[in-house]
Amino acid sequence: MTLRTTLMMMQACGALVFSTVIFAENAANNITQDSYLNDGDNKIKDGSNIELQTLQVQGRALSYYKEDEAALATRTSTPIDKTPQSVQVVTEALIEDQAARQITDLYRSISGMSQNNVSTVTLRGFSQDEVLYDGLKGDPFGDFSIPQLFTIEQIQVLKGPSGAAYGAGEPGGVINYVTKKPAYEQKNTLKVSAGNKDFLSGSIESSGPANEDASQRYRLGIYSDGQDSYRNNVEEENRIIDLGYAWDIDENNTLTVQYTDIHQYISGARLRGIPTDDDGNFLADTSWNNNEKSDFQELDAQVFQTRLDHSINSWLDSNFSVRYFNNTETQKYHESKGLNATDSDKVKREFRDQVRSREGITLVGNLIAELGDHTVLVGSDYFHQKNDFLYDKTTKGVAELSLSNPVYGQDDTSAYDMVPQTNESTTTDQIGLYIQDQWKVTDQLDLLAGARIDRIEEKYDGYKIKTGTTKANYKDTGYSTRLGATYRINDNWKPYTSFSTGFVPQGAVDQQKSADGSLFDPEKSQQIEVGIRSYWLNNKLNVNLAAYHINRENILQDDPGDDNYLVSIGKIRSQGMELDVLADITSRWVANVSYAYNDVKVKEAADGVYFANTPYHQLGLWSRYDFPSIDSSIAFGADYVSQQKNRDDQTVKPYTVYDMSWQTRYEDWKFQLNIKNLFDKEYAVSGFTKNIGSFVGERRRVYISAAYDF
């Protein structure tokens, strides 16, 4: 489907929604404007403080999906309009509207982000797999388990290199999950949900004061779900326990402590793709799965986090945070090894037994000084992580699987003759020092300058069947900078520009593959970004436009003269633009639109792998209309992703999917119906390799939920 066709379909659906809501509004015309603008005994004349019960916000519907302030980009509480780099925030309201249970449900609402491999994403043309929680490193979900959103209040995305604030990381950006904290006001919610494919979930959340003056507060959250899948043999279970405690020790000190326990079990997984031809056509029904029902992926994780906020005096504040996590991810699964050379209906398979264990701790301390027109940040962070990986596999006695008529259960997996492949341990230590100045030069002009130095050490001790036992130790230093400016021409036009850099250290094992014994420099990246944030129609329309150019270099490649060695000659350029629109179409109708254009080119050492899952065009829409007379709302969503390529240069077809939702309130109850993939489209969200195929998008899912506040 072409972009033009998709836009026409979106317009047609939009017209349908518009006609529907106009009809409903006329049917409810017994609600006059005066009564609608009534706030108790006082009539509101200008509508500026309208309270829409469905929205539960004051003011325009636009504020429902818009966040004005975020600390992700600067580590200080900063208005987004004064942040000289693209920052996007997915609010709790938008998460609830879309009935999003995991991050993959929200890609349409983040411009420039699309699915890559299992739980990783592509952001501004680069694979992005590292995330933050409350600005701290330590991902409890690891490499292959998809983050769940039960404990999450917001999702924040900083686009482009983030080295000056957070150290080593991919140049596409960084994703930050803001967790739910203990609340000052009591709120208790019991929620149950059901859907097709035997989906069933239940949760309870309670948060509020623990004593009379609310100086001590608590949070308790318990979540559990289970569901089947359109894919053969797949069942999924999630269970999360989330606890929190906050204490205002005195007027200058607040301590917050959190603990989260996570369990995820997926049978018939690690869930891979379906083989395609070179044009992107599936070679099997989208229910096909190369995994047996006895295959599984299981994650157990625990997270402990604490933060102390301390006000030293009227101009100097500090905060100190600790995050500890550990997780174990066990996988036993069949992996596709490509089509049989003599029978194209049969897929060759191998069986893999893998265990990944991770343990890490992050320490962060910041001093924030308000010195007249300067906000100065000085801080340091330390990150320690140990990864253990144990991997056995076999191809002997593993039955092939038909694409047209798969017969499962042919093998006794316990009888497989497993061959040890990998037994390795990698320990990483990173300490960073950073300084930043936010300077209010005039009422219109704000400047930002930041610099950071990181010292990184990686130790590797392990066995691989191809290389035998290896021990390696690598130390390096990385530098990152950022310069930026925002300018307020007036209340309607707020342009900005920035230059930022980042780096990724080379692995300790890769350092052993230098032909002359010298160390490889870290991968380096730099971005130039210009943008403008604009407001129209009395702040009913917010349009953000950003253009960027990113260079990434020092990428390791096989030595053309001897493939036993590596050379640091790779260079990639990514450039594009992003358009994000939030609009109050009427006082009851709000729309959220995100569009991104991205062009990635390998400038040196051409290698098709870097083009994988980098669509030129992405377009996401979410639009909601409220019916105050019946305390309800209806919403419509669309997601378009243009053609992509997998790692073997096979086509991944473009796709468009549509969603809808209905939400209504009755006294203390909220009922919600969500339909995802409204027209039950068969499509691939991304590609991997020719052997493994393309990852299948979710077919039509219907969810209904009831939440009770007490």
CSV table of N, CA, C and O in Angstrom, one decimal, residues 492-588:
chain,number,residue,atom,x,y,z
A,492,ASN,N,4.2,32.0,19.9
A,492,ASN,CA,3.8,31.1,18.8
A,492,ASN,C,5.0,30.4,18.2
A,492,ASN,O,4.9,29.2,17.7
A,493,TRP,N,6.2,31.0,18.2
A,493,TRP,CA,7.3,30.4,17.5
A,493,TRP,C,8.5,30.3,18.4
A,493,TRP,O,9.0,31.3,19.0
A,494,LYS,N,9.0,29.0,18.6
A,494,LYS,CA,10.1,28.8,19.5
A,494,LYS,C,11.1,27.8,18.8
A,494,LYS,O,11.1,26.6,19.0
A,495,PRO,N,12.0,28.4,18.0
A,495,PRO,CA,13.0,27.5,17.3
A,495,PRO,C,14.2,27.1,18.3
A,495,PRO,O,14.4,27.7,19.4
A,496,TYR,N,14.9,26.1,17.9
A,496,TYR,CA,16.1,25.6,18.7
A,496,TYR,C,17.1,25.0,17.7
A,496,TYR,O,16.7,24.6,16.6
A,497,THR,N,18.3,24.8,18.2
A,497,THR,CA,19.3,24.1,17.5
A,497,THR,C,20.3,23.5,18.5
A,497,THR,O,20.4,24.0,19.6
A,498,SER,N,21.0,22.4,18.1
A,498,SER,CA,21.9,21.8,19.0
A,498,SER,C,22.9,21.0,18.2
A,498,SER,O,22.7,20.5,17.1
A,499,PHE,N,24.1,20.8,18.8
A,499,PHE,CA,25.1,19.9,18.4
A,499,PHE,C,25.4,19.0,19.5
A,499,PHE,O,25.7,19.4,20.7
A,500,SER,N,25.3,17.6,19.3
A,500,SER,CA,25.6,16.7,20.4
A,500,SER,C,26.4,15.5,19.9
A,500,SER,O,26.4,15.2,18.7
A,501,THR,N,27.2,14.9,20.8
A,501,THR,CA,28.0,13.8,20.4
A,501,THR,C,27.8,12.6,21.4
A,501,THR,O,27.2,12.8,22.5
A,502,GLY,N,28.2,11.4,20.9
A,502,GLY,CA,28.1,10.2,21.7
A,502,GLY,C,29.2,9.2,21.3
A,502,GLY,O,29.9,9.4,20.4
A,503,PHE,N,29.2,8.1,22.1
A,503,PHE,CA,30.2,7.1,21.8
A,503,PHE,C,29.7,5.8,22.3
A,503,PHE,O,28.9,5.7,23.2
A,504,VAL,N,30.3,4.7,21.7
A,504,VAL,CA,30.0,3.3,22.1
A,504,VAL,C,31.4,2.6,22.2
A,504,VAL,O,32.1,2.5,21.2
A,505,PRO,N,31.8,2.1,23.3
A,505,PRO,CA,33.1,1.5,23.4
A,505,PRO,C,33.1,0.2,22.7
A,505,PRO,O,32.1,-0.5,22.6
A,506,GLN,N,34.3,-0.2,22.1
A,506,GLN,CA,34.4,-1.5,21.4
A,506,GLN,C,34.5,-2.6,22.5
A,506,GLN,O,35.0,-2.4,23.6
A,507,GLY,N,34.0,-3.8,22.2
A,507,GLY,CA,34.0,-4.9,23.2
A,507,GLY,C,35.4,-5.4,23.4
A,507,GLY,O,36.3,-5.3,22.6
A,508,ALA,N,35.7,-5.9,24.6
A,508,ALA,CA,37.0,-6.4,25.0
A,508,ALA,C,37.5,-7.5,24.1
A,508,ALA,O,38.7,-7.6,23.8
A,509,VAL,N,36.6,-8.4,23.7
A,509,VAL,CA,37.0,-9.5,22.8
A,509,VAL,C,37.4,-9.0,21.4
A,509,VAL,O,38.4,-9.4,20.8
A,510,ASP,N,36.6,-8.0,20.9
A,510,ASP,CA,36.9,-7.4,19.6
A,510,ASP,C,38.3,-6.7,19.6
A,510,ASP,O,39.0,-6.7,18.6
A,511,GLN,N,38.7,-6.2,20.8
A,511,GLN,CA,40.0,-5.5,20.9
A,511,GLN,C,41.1,-6.5,20.6
A,511,GLN,O,42.2,-6.1,20.2
A,512,GLN,N,40.9,-7.8,20.8
A,512,GLN,CA,41.9,-8.8,20.6
A,512,GLN,C,42.1,-9.0,19.1
A,512,GLN,O,43.1,-9.8,18.7
A,513,LYS,N,41.3,-8.5,18.2
A,513,LYS,CA,41.4,-8.8,16.8
A,513,LYS,C,42.0,-7.7,16.0
A,513,LYS,O,41.7,-7.5,14.8
A,514,SER,N,42.8,-6.8,16.7
A,514,SER,CA,43.5,-5.8,16.0
A,514,SER,C,44.8,-6.4,15.4
A,514,SER,O,45.6,-7.1,16.1
A,515,ALA,N,45.0,-6.2,14.1
A,515,ALA,CA,46.1,-6.8,13.4
A,515,ALA,C,47.5,-6.4,14.0
A,515,ALA,O,48.4,-7.2,14.1
A,516,ASP,N,47.6,-5.1,14.4
A,516,ASP,CA,48.9,-4.6,14.9
A,516,ASP,C,48.9,-4.5,16.4
A,516,ASP,O,49.9,-4.0,17.0
A,517,GLY,N,47.9,-5.0,17.1
A,517,GLY,CA,47.9,-5.0,18.5
A,517,GLY,C,47.4,-3.7,19.2
A,517,GLY,O,47.3,-3.6,20.4
A,518,SER,N,47.2,-2.7,18.4
A,518,SER,CA,46.7,-1.4,18.9
A,518,SER,C,45.3,-1.5,19.3
A,518,SER,O,44.5,-2.3,18.7
A,519,LEU,N,44.8,-0.6,20.2
A,519,LEU,CA,43.4,-0.6,20.6
A,519,LEU,C,42.5,0.2,19.5
A,519,LEU,O,43.0,1.2,19.0
A,520,PHE,N,41.4,-0.3,19.3
A,520,PHE,CA,40.4,0.4,18.5
A,520,PHE,C,39.8,1.6,19.2
A,520,PHE,O,39.5,1.4,20.4
A,521,ASP,N,39.6,2.7,18.6
A,521,ASP,CA,38.9,3.8,19.2
A,521,ASP,C,37.4,3.5,19.3
A,521,ASP,O,36.9,2.6,18.6
A,522,PRO,N,36.8,4.1,20.3
A,522,PRO,CA,35.3,3.8,20.4
A,522,PRO,C,34.6,4.3,19.2
A,522,PRO,O,35.1,5.1,18.4
A,523,GLU,N,33.4,3.7,18.9
A,523,GLU,CA,32.5,4.3,17.9
A,523,GLU,C,32.1,5.7,18.3
A,523,GLU,O,31.8,5.9,19.5
A,524,LYS,N,32.2,6.6,17.4
A,524,LYS,CA,31.8,8.0,17.7
A,524,LYS,C,30.7,8.4,16.9
A,524,LYS,O,30.5,8.0,15.7
A,525,SER,N,29.8,9.3,17.4
A,525,SER,CA,28.7,9.8,16.7
A,525,SER,C,28.5,11.3,17.0
A,525,SER,O,28.9,11.8,18.1
A,526,GLN,N,28.0,12.0,16.1
A,526,GLN,CA,27.7,13.4,16.3
A,526,GLN,C,26.4,13.8,15.5
A,526,GLN,O,26.1,13.2,14.4
A,527,GLN,N,25.7,14.7,16.1
A,527,GLN,CA,24.4,15.1,15.5
A,527,GLN,C,24.3,16.6,15.5
A,527,GLN,O,24.6,17.3,16.4
A,528,ILE,N,23.8,17.1,14.3
A,528,ILE,CA,23.3,18.5,14.2
A,528,ILE,C,21.8,18.5,14.1
A,528,ILE,O,21.3,17.7,13.2
A,529,GLU,N,21.1,19.2,14.9
A,529,GLU,CA,19.7,19.2,14.9
A,529,GLU,C,19.2,20.6,14.9
A,529,GLU,O,19.7,21.5,15.7
A,530,VAL,N,18.2,20.9,14.1
A,530,VAL,CA,17.5,22.2,14.1
A,530,VAL,C,16.0,21.9,14.2
A,530,VAL,O,15.5,20.9,13.6
A,531,GLY,N,15.2,22.7,14.9
A,531,GLY,CA,13.8,22.4,15.0
A,531,GLY,C,13.1,23.7,15.4
A,531,GLY,O,13.7,24.7,15.8
A,532,ILE,N,11.8,23.6,15.4
A,532,ILE,CA,10.9,24.7,15.8
A,532,ILE,C,9.7,24.1,16.4
A,532,ILE,O,9.1,23.2,15.9
A,533,ARG,N,9.3,24.7,17.6
A,533,ARG,CA,8.1,24.3,18.2
A,533,ARG,C,7.1,25.5,18.1
A,533,ARG,O,7.5,26.6,18.4
A,534,SER,N,5.9,25.2,17.6
A,534,SER,CA,5.0,26.3,17.3
A,534,SER,C,3.6,26.1,17.8
A,534,SER,O,3.2,24.9,18.0
A,535,TYR,N,2.9,27.1,18.2
A,535,TYR,CA,1.6,27.1,18.8
A,535,TYR,C,0.7,28.0,18.0
A,535,TYR,O,1.0,29.1,17.7
A,536,TRP,N,-0.5,27.5,17.7
A,536,TRP,CA,-1.5,28.2,16.8
A,536,TRP,C,-2.9,28.2,17.4
A,536,TRP,O,-3.2,27.3,18.2
A,537,LEU,N,-3.7,29.1,16.9
A,537,LEU,CA,-5.1,29.1,17.2
A,537,LEU,C,-5.4,29.1,18.7
A,537,LEU,O,-6.1,28.2,19.3
A,538,ASN,N,-4.7,30.0,19.3
A,538,ASN,CA,-4.9,30.2,20.8
A,538,ASN,C,-4.5,28.9,21.5
A,538,ASN,O,-5.2,28.4,22.4
A,539,ASN,N,-3.3,28.4,21.1
A,539,ASN,CA,-2.7,27.2,21.7
A,539,ASN,C,-3.6,25.9,21.5
A,539,ASN,O,-3.4,24.9,22.3
A,540,LYS,N,-4.4,25.9,20.5
A,540,LYS,CA,-5.2,24.7,20.2
A,540,LYS,C,-4.5,23.8,19.3
A,540,LYS,O,-4.9,22.6,19.1
A,541,LEU,N,-3.4,24.3,18.7
A,541,LEU,CA,-2.6,23.5,17.8
A,541,LEU,C,-1.1,23.6,18.1
A,541,LEU,O,-0.6,24.7,18.1
A,542,ASN,N,-0.5,22.5,18.3
A,542,ASN,CA,1.0,22.5,18.6
A,542,ASN,C,1.7,21.7,17.5
A,542,ASN,O,1.4,20.5,17.3
A,543,VAL,N,2.6,22.3,16.8
A,543,VAL,CA,3.3,21.7,15.7
A,543,VAL,C,4.8,21.7,16.0
A,543,VAL,O,5.4,22.8,16.2
A,544,ASN,N,5.4,20.5,16.1
A,544,ASN,CA,6.9,20.5,16.4
A,544,ASN,C,7.5,19.9,15.1
A,544,ASN,O,7.2,18.8,14.7
A,545,LEU,N,8.5,20.6,14.6
A,545,LEU,CA,9.2,20.1,13.4
A,545,LEU,C,10.7,20.0,13.7
A,545,LEU,O,11.3,21.0,14.3
A,546,ALA,N,11.4,18.9,13.5
A,546,ALA,CA,12.8,18.7,13.7
A,546,ALA,C,13.5,18.1,12.5
A,546,ALA,O,12.9,17.2,11.9
A,547,ALA,N,14.7,18.6,12.2
A,547,ALA,CA,15.5,18.0,11.1
A,547,ALA,C,16.9,17.7,11.8
A,547,ALA,O,17.4,18.5,12.6
A,548,TYR,N,17.5,16.6,11.4
A,548,TYR,CA,18.7,16.1,12.0
A,548,TYR,C,19.6,15.5,11.0
A,548,TYR,O,19.2,15.0,9.9
A,549,HIS,N,20.9,15.5,11.3
A,549,HIS,CA,22.0,14.8,10.5
A,549,HIS,C,22.9,14.2,11.5
A,549,HIS,O,23.5,14.9,12.3
A,550,ILE,N,23.1,12.9,11.4
A,550,ILE,CA,23.9,12.1,12.3
A,550,ILE,C,25.0,11.4,11.6
A,550,ILE,O,24.7,10.7,10.5
A,551,ASN,N,26.2,11.5,12.0
A,551,ASN,CA,27.3,10.7,11.5
A,551,ASN,C,27.8,9.7,12.6
A,551,ASN,O,28.0,10.1,13.8
A,552,ARG,N,28.0,8.5,12.2
A,552,ARG,CA,28.6,7.5,13.1
A,552,ARG,C,29.8,6.8,12.5
A,552,ARG,O,29.7,6.4,11.3
A,553,GLU,N,30.9,6.8,13.2
A,553,GLU,CA,32.1,6.2,12.5
A,553,GLU,C,32.9,5.3,13.5
A,553,GLU,O,32.5,5.1,14.6
A,554,ASN,N,34.0,4.8,13.0
A,554,ASN,CA,34.8,3.8,13.8
A,554,ASN,C,34.1,2.5,14.0
A,554,ASN,O,34.2,1.9,15.1
A,555,ILE,N,33.2,2.1,13.0
A,555,ILE,CA,32.5,0.9,13.2
A,555,ILE,C,33.4,-0.3,12.7
A,555,ILE,O,34.0,-0.2,11.6
A,556,LEU,N,33.5,-1.3,13.5
A,556,LEU,CA,34.4,-2.4,13.2
A,556,LEU,C,33.8,-3.3,12.0
A,556,LEU,O,32.6,-3.6,12.0
A,557,GLN,N,34.7,-3.6,11.1
A,557,GLN,CA,34.4,-4.5,9.9
A,557,GLN,C,35.5,-5.5,9.8
A,557,GLN,O,36.6,-5.4,10.4
A,558,ASP,N,35.2,-6.6,9.1
A,558,ASP,CA,36.2,-7.6,8.8
A,558,ASP,C,37.3,-7.0,8.0
A,558,ASP,O,37.0,-6.2,7.1
A,559,ASP,N,38.5,-7.3,8.3
A,559,ASP,CA,39.7,-6.9,7.6
A,559,ASP,C,39.6,-7.4,6.2
A,559,ASP,O,39.6,-8.7,6.0
A,560,PRO,N,39.6,-6.6,5.1
A,560,PRO,CA,39.5,-7.1,3.7
A,560,PRO,C,40.7,-8.0,3.4
A,560,PRO,O,40.6,-8.9,2.5
A,561,GLY,N,41.8,-7.8,4.1
A,561,GLY,CA,43.0,-8.6,3.8
A,561,GLY,C,43.1,-9.9,4.5
A,561,GLY,O,43.7,-10.9,4.1
A,562,ASP,N,42.4,-10.0,5.7
A,562,ASP,CA,42.4,-11.2,6.5
A,562,ASP,C,41.2,-11.2,7.5
A,562,ASP,O,41.2,-10.4,8.4
A,563,ASP,N,40.2,-12.0,7.2
A,563,ASP,CA,39.0,-12.0,8.0
A,563,ASP,C,39.2,-12.5,9.4
A,563,ASP,O,38.2,-12.6,10.1
A,564,ASN,N,40.4,-12.9,9.8
A,564,ASN,CA,40.6,-13.2,11.2
A,564,ASN,C,40.8,-12.0,12.0
A,564,ASN,O,40.8,-12.0,13.3
A,565,TYR,N,40.9,-10.8,11.4
A,565,TYR,CA,41.1,-9.5,12.1
A,565,TYR,C,40.0,-8.6,11.7
A,565,TYR,O,39.2,-8.8,10.8
A,566,LEU,N,39.9,-7.5,12.5
A,566,LEU,CA,38.9,-6.4,12.3
A,566,LEU,C,39.7,-5.1,12.0
A,566,LEU,O,40.8,-4.9,12.4
A,567,VAL,N,39.0,-4.2,11.3
A,567,VAL,CA,39.5,-2.9,11.1
A,567,VAL,C,38.4,-1.9,11.4
A,567,VAL,O,37.2,-2.2,11.2
A,568,SER,N,38.7,-0.7,11.9
A,568,SER,CA,37.8,0.3,12.3
A,568,SER,C,37.6,1.3,11.2
A,568,SER,O,38.2,2.4,11.2
A,569,ILE,N,36.8,0.9,10.2
A,569,ILE,CA,36.6,1.8,9.0
A,569,ILE,C,35.2,2.1,8.6
A,569,ILE,O,34.9,2.9,7.7
A,570,GLY,N,34.3,1.5,9.4
A,570,GLY,CA,32.8,1.7,9.0
A,570,GLY,C,32.4,3.1,9.3
A,570,GLY,O,32.7,3.7,10.4
A,571,LYS,N,31.5,3.6,8.5
A,571,LYS,CA,30.9,5.0,8.7
A,571,LYS,C,29.5,5.0,8.1
A,571,LYS,O,29.2,4.5,7.0
A,572,ILE,N,28.6,5.5,8.9
A,572,ILE,CA,27.1,5.6,8.5
A,572,ILE,C,26.6,7.0,8.7
A,572,ILE,O,27.0,7.7,9.7
A,573,ARG,N,25.8,7.4,7.8
A,573,ARG,CA,25.1,8.7,7.9
A,573,ARG,C,23.6,8.5,7.9
A,573,ARG,O,23.0,7.8,7.1
A,574,SER,N,23.0,9.1,8.9
A,574,SER,CA,21.5,9.1,9.0
A,574,SER,C,21.0,10.5,9.1
A,574,SER,O,21.5,11.3,9.8
A,575,GLN,N,20.0,10.8,8.2
A,575,GLN,CA,19.4,12.2,8.3
A,575,GLN,C,17.9,12.1,8.0
A,575,GLN,O,17.5,11.1,7.4
A,576,GLY,N,17.2,13.1,8.5
A,576,GLY,CA,15.8,13.0,8.3
A,576,GLY,C,15.1,14.2,8.9
A,576,GLY,O,15.7,15.1,9.4
A,577,MET,N,13.8,14.0,9.0
A,577,MET,CA,12.9,15.0,9.7
A,577,MET,C,11.8,14.3,10.4
A,577,MET,O,11.3,13.3,10.0
A,578,GLU,N,11.3,15.0,11.4
A,578,GLU,CA,10.1,14.5,12.2
A,578,GLU,C,9.1,15.6,12.4
A,578,GLU,O,9.5,16.8,12.7
A,579,LEU,N,7.9,15.3,12.3
A,579,LEU,CA,6.8,16.2,12.5
A,579,LEU,C,5.8,15.6,13.5
A,579,LEU,O,5.3,14.5,13.3
A,580,ASP,N,5.6,16.3,14.6
A,580,ASP,CA,4.6,15.9,15.6
A,580,ASP,C,3.6,17.0,15.8
A,580,ASP,O,3.9,18.2,16.0
A,581,VAL,N,2.3,16.6,15.7
A,581,VAL,CA,1.2,17.5,15.8
A,581,VAL,C,0.3,17.1,16.9
A,581,VAL,O,-0.2,15.9,17.0
A,582,LEU,N,-0.1,18.0,17.8
A,582,LEU,CA,-1.2,17.9,18.8
A,582,LEU,C,-2.2,18.9,18.5
A,582,LEU,O,-1.9,20.1,18.4
A,583,ALA,N,-3.4,18.5,18.3
A,583,ALA,CA,-4.4,19.5,17.9
A,583,ALA,C,-5.8,19.3,18.6
A,583,ALA,O,-6.2,18.2,18.8
A,584,ASP,N,-6.3,20.5,19.0
A,584,ASP,CA,-7.7,20.5,19.5
A,584,ASP,C,-8.6,20.8,18.3
A,584,ASP,O,-8.7,22.0,17.9
A,585,ILE,N,-9.1,19.8,17.6
A,585,ILE,CA,-10.0,20.1,16.4
A,585,ILE,C,-11.2,20.8,16.8
A,585,ILE,O,-11.7,21.7,16.2
A,586,THR,N,-11.8,20.4,17.9
A,586,THR,CA,-12.9,21.1,18.6
A,586,THR,C,-12.6,21.0,20.1
A,586,THR,O,-11.6,20.5,20.5
A,587,SER,N,-13.5,21.6,20.9
A,587,SER,CA,-13.3,21.6,22.3
A,587,SER,C,-13.4,20.1,22.9
A,587,SER,O,-12.9,19.9,24.0
A,588,ARG,N,-13.9,19.2,22.1
A,588,ARG,CA,-14.1,17.8,22.5
A,588,ARG,C,-13.3,16.8,21.7
A,588,ARG,O,-13.3,15.6,22.0
